[in-house]
Amino acid sequence: MRKARARDVVGVGEVSPGDRLRAIRELAEMTQVEFGQLVGIAQGDISAMEHGKTPIGLRTATKITTALNLPVTRLIAEEDMLTLRIRVALEALDSDA
């Protein structure tokens, strides 16, 4: 799989969330350490998300995009947002039970 470049951030298409995260970080001209400090996430977690080893959850995506003043759909495709919202709602129901 090819690496995303900053220009790939424009559309979500077939680019993975990890590739979009890497492209956003590179567009901001930051290392993983600098990016992690800005958004409040450990460098190791940034690396794992960029490589697709750790999924980018809704809370994490919101944290990242809020820190960068971007819409969350720049990181996660809209159809994936619905899935994440359903998962969060189900987890909340399970914790209430």
Coordinates of N, CA and C in Angstrom, one line a residue, residues 1-24 50 73-77 79-80:
M1 N 0.8 -1.2 0.0 CA 0.0 0.0 0.0 C 0.9 1.2 0.0
R2 N 0.5 2.2 -0.8 CA 1.3 3.4 -0.9 C 1.1 4.3 0.3
K3 N 2.1 5.1 0.6 CA 2.0 6.1 1.7 C 1.2 7.3 1.2
A4 N 0.3 7.8 2.1 CA -0.4 9.0 1.7 C 0.5 10.2 1.7
R5 N 0.2 11.2 0.9 CA 0.9 12.4 0.9 C 0.0 13.5 1.3
A6 N 0.5 14.6 1.7 CA -0.4 15.7 2.2 C -1.5 16.0 1.2
R7 N -1.3 15.9 -0.1 CA -2.4 16.2 -1.0 C -3.5 15.2 -0.9
D8 N -3.2 14.0 -0.4 CA -4.3 12.9 -0.2 C -5.3 13.2 0.8
V9 N -5.0 14.2 1.7 CA -5.9 14.5 2.8 C -7.2 15.2 2.2
V10 N -7.1 15.7 1.0 CA -8.2 16.5 0.5 C -9.5 15.6 0.4
G11 N -9.4 14.4 0.0 CA -10.5 13.5 0.0 C -10.2 12.2 0.7
V12 N -11.3 11.6 1.3 CA -11.1 10.4 2.1 C -10.9 9.2 1.2
G13 N -11.8 9.0 0.3 CA -11.7 7.9 -0.7 C -11.2 6.6 -0.1
E14 N -10.2 6.1 -0.8 CA -9.7 4.8 -0.4 C -8.5 4.8 0.6
V15 N -8.1 6.0 1.0 CA -7.0 6.2 1.9 C -7.5 5.8 3.4
S16 N -6.7 5.0 4.0 CA -7.0 4.6 5.4 C -7.0 5.8 6.4
P17 N -7.7 5.6 7.5 CA -7.6 6.7 8.6 C -6.1 6.9 9.0
G18 N -5.3 5.8 9.1 CA -4.0 6.0 9.5 C -3.1 6.8 8.5
D19 N -3.4 6.5 7.2 CA -2.7 7.3 6.2 C -3.1 8.8 6.2
R20 N -4.4 9.0 6.5 CA -4.9 10.4 6.6 C -4.3 11.1 7.8
L21 N -4.2 10.3 8.9 CA -3.5 10.9 10.1 C -2.1 11.3 9.8
R22 N -1.4 10.4 9.2 CA 0.0 10.7 8.8 C 0.1 11.9 7.9
A23 N -0.7 11.9 6.9 CA -0.7 13.1 5.9 C -1.0 14.4 6.6
I24 N -2.0 14.4 7.6 CA -2.3 15.6 8.3 C -1.1 16.0 9.1
E50 N -1.1 5.4 12.9 CA -0.7 5.7 11.5 C -0.4 4.4 10.8
T73 N -14.4 14.7 9.9 CA -14.5 13.9 8.7 C -13.2 14.0 7.8
R74 N -12.3 14.9 8.2 CA -11.0 14.9 7.5 C -10.2 13.7 7.9
L75 N -10.5 13.1 9.1 CA -9.7 11.9 9.6 C -10.5 10.6 9.4
I76 N -11.8 10.7 9.6 CA -12.7 9.5 9.5 C -13.8 9.8 8.5
A77 N -14.0 8.9 7.6 CA -15.0 9.0 6.6 C -16.4 9.0 7.3
E79 N -19.2 7.6 6.6 CA -19.9 6.4 6.9 C -19.3 5.6 8.1
D80 N -18.0 5.8 8.3 CA -17.3 5.2 9.5 C -17.8 5.9 10.8

